[in-house]
mmCIF file of C-alpha atoms in Angstrom:
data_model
loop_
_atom_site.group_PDB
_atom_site.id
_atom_site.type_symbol
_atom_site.label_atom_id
_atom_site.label_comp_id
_atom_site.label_asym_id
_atom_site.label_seq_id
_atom_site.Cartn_x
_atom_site.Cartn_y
_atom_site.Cartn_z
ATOM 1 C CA UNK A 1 90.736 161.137 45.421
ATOM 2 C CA UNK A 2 86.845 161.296 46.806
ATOM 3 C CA UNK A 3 87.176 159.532 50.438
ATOM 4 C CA UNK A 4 83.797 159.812 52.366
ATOM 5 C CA UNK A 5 86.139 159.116 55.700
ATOM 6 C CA UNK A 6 88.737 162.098 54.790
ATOM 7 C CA UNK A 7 85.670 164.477 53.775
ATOM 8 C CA UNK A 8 83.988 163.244 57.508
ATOM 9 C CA UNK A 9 87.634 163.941 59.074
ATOM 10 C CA UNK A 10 87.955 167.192 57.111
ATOM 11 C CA UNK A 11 84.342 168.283 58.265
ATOM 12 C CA UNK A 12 85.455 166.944 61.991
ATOM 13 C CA UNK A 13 88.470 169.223 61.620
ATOM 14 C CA UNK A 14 87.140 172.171 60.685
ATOM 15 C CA UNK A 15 84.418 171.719 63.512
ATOM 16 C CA UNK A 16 87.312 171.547 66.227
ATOM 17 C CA UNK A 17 88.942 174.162 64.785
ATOM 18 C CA UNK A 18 86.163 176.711 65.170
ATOM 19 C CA UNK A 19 85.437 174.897 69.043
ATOM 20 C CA UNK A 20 89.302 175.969 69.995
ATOM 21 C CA UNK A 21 88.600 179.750 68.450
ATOM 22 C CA UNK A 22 85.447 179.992 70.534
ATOM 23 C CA UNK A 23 87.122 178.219 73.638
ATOM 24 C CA UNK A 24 90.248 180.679 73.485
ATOM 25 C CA UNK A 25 87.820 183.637 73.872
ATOM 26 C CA UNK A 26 86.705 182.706 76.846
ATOM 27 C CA UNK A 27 90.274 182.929 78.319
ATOM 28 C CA UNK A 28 89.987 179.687 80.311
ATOM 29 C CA UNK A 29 93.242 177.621 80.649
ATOM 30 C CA UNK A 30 93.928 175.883 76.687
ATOM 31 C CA UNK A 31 95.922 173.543 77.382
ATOM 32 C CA UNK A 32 93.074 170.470 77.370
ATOM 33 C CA UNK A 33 91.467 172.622 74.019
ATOM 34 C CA UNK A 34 95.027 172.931 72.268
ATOM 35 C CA UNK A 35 95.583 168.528 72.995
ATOM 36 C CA UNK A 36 92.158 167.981 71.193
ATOM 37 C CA UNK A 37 92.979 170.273 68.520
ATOM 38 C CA UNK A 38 96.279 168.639 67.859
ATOM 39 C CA UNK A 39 94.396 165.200 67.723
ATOM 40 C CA UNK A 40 91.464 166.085 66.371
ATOM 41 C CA UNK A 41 93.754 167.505 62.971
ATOM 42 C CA UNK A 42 95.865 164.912 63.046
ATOM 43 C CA UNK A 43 92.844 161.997 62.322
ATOM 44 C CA UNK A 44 92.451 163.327 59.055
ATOM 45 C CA UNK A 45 96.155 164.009 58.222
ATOM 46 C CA UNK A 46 97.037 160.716 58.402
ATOM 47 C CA UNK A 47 93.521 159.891 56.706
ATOM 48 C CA UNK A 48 95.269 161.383 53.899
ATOM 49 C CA UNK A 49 98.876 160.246 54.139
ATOM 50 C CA UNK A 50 96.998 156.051 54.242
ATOM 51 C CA UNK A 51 95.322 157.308 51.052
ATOM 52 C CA UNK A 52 98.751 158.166 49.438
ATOM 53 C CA UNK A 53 100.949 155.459 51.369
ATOM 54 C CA UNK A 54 103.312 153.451 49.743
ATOM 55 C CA UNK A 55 102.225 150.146 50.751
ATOM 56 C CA UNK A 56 99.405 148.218 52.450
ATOM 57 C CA UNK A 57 101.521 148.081 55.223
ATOM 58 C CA UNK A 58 101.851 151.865 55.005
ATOM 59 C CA UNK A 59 97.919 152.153 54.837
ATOM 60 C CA UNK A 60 97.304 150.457 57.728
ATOM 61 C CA UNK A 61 99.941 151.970 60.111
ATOM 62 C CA UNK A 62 98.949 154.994 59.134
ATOM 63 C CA UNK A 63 95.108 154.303 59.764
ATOM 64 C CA UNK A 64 95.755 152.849 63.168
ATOM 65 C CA UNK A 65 97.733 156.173 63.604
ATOM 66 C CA UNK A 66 94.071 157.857 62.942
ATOM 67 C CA UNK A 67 92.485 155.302 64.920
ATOM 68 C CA UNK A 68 94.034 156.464 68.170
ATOM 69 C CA UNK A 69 94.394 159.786 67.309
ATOM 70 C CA UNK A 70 90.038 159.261 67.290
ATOM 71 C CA UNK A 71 90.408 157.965 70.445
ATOM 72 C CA UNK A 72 92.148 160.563 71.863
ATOM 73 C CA UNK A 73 89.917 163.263 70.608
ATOM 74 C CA UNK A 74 86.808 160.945 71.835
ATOM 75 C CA UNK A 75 88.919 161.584 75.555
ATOM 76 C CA UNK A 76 89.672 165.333 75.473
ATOM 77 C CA UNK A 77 86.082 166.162 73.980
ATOM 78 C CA UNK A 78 84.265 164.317 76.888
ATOM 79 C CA UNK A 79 86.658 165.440 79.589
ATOM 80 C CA UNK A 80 85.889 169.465 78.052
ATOM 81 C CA UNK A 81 82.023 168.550 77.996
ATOM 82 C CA UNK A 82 82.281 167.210 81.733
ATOM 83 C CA UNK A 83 83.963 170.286 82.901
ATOM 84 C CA UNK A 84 81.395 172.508 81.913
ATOM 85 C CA UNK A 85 83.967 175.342 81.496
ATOM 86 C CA UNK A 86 82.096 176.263 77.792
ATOM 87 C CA UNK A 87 78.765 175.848 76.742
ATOM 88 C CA UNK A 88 78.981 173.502 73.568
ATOM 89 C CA UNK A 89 77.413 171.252 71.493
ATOM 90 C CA UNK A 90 79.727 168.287 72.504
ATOM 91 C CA UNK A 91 77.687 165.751 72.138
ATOM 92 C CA UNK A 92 77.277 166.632 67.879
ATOM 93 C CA UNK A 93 81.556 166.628 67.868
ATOM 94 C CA UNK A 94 81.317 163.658 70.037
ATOM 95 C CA UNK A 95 78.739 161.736 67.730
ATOM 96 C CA UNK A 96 80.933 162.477 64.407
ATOM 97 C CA UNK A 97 84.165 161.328 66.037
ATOM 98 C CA UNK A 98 82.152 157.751 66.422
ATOM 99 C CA UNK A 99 80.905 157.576 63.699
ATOM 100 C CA UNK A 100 85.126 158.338 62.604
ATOM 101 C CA UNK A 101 86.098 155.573 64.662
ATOM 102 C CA UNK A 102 83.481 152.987 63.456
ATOM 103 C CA UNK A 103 84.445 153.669 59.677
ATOM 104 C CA UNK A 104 88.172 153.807 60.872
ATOM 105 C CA UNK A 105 87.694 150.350 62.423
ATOM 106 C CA UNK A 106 86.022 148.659 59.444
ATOM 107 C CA UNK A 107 88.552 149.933 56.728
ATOM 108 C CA UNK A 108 91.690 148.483 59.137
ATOM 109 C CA UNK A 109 89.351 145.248 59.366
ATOM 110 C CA UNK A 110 88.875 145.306 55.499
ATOM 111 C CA UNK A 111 92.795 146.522 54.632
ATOM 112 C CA UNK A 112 94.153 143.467 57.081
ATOM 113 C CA UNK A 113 91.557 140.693 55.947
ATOM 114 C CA UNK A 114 92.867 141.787 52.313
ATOM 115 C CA UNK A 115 96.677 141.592 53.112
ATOM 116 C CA UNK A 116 96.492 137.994 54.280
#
């Protein structure tokens, strides 16, 4: 299936995933890198699972699921850029998990207004 928000949360991803390998070089405590990577993966695996789900219902629980997990990589990414403890294009990573959370947002807005 071709899903513009699964290819942005793919691309988002991917992105975090090469952050985390440059941010474990610099051998600064992970632990605040390691929580975004776990969140920022996690958007598009449940992306995915909505796109399979076995009911509206399904859909939507799991989008909300991807909803916060945005949210939560929104939180780590700006706590990492205010710490200064890499230099890093946050504000790019920072720009594409909006624009996540805005599409996120209007698909659970379209799925519910659908469902009633």
């Amino acid at each position: 299936m071709n899903s513009p928000l699964l290819e942005k949360s793919l691309d988002f991803a991917t992105q975090i995933v090469l952050f985390y390998e440059d941010f474990s070089k610099t051998k600064k405590d992970t632990t605040i890198s390691k929580q975004l990577l776990r969140s920022a993966t996690s958007i598009g695996a449940n992306i995915n699972e909505a796109v399979y789900g076995n009911s509206k219902a399904d859909f939507i629980s799991k989008l909300h699921i991807a909803l916060k997990e945005t949210g939560e990589s929104i939180y780590w990414l700006t706590l990492l850029s205010r710490t200064h403890l890499i230099e890093y294009d946050f504000q790019s990573l920072l720009a594409l998990a909006e624009e996540i959370k805005r599409v996120l947002v209007a698909s659970l807005n379209t799925a519910k207004s659908k469902s009633r």
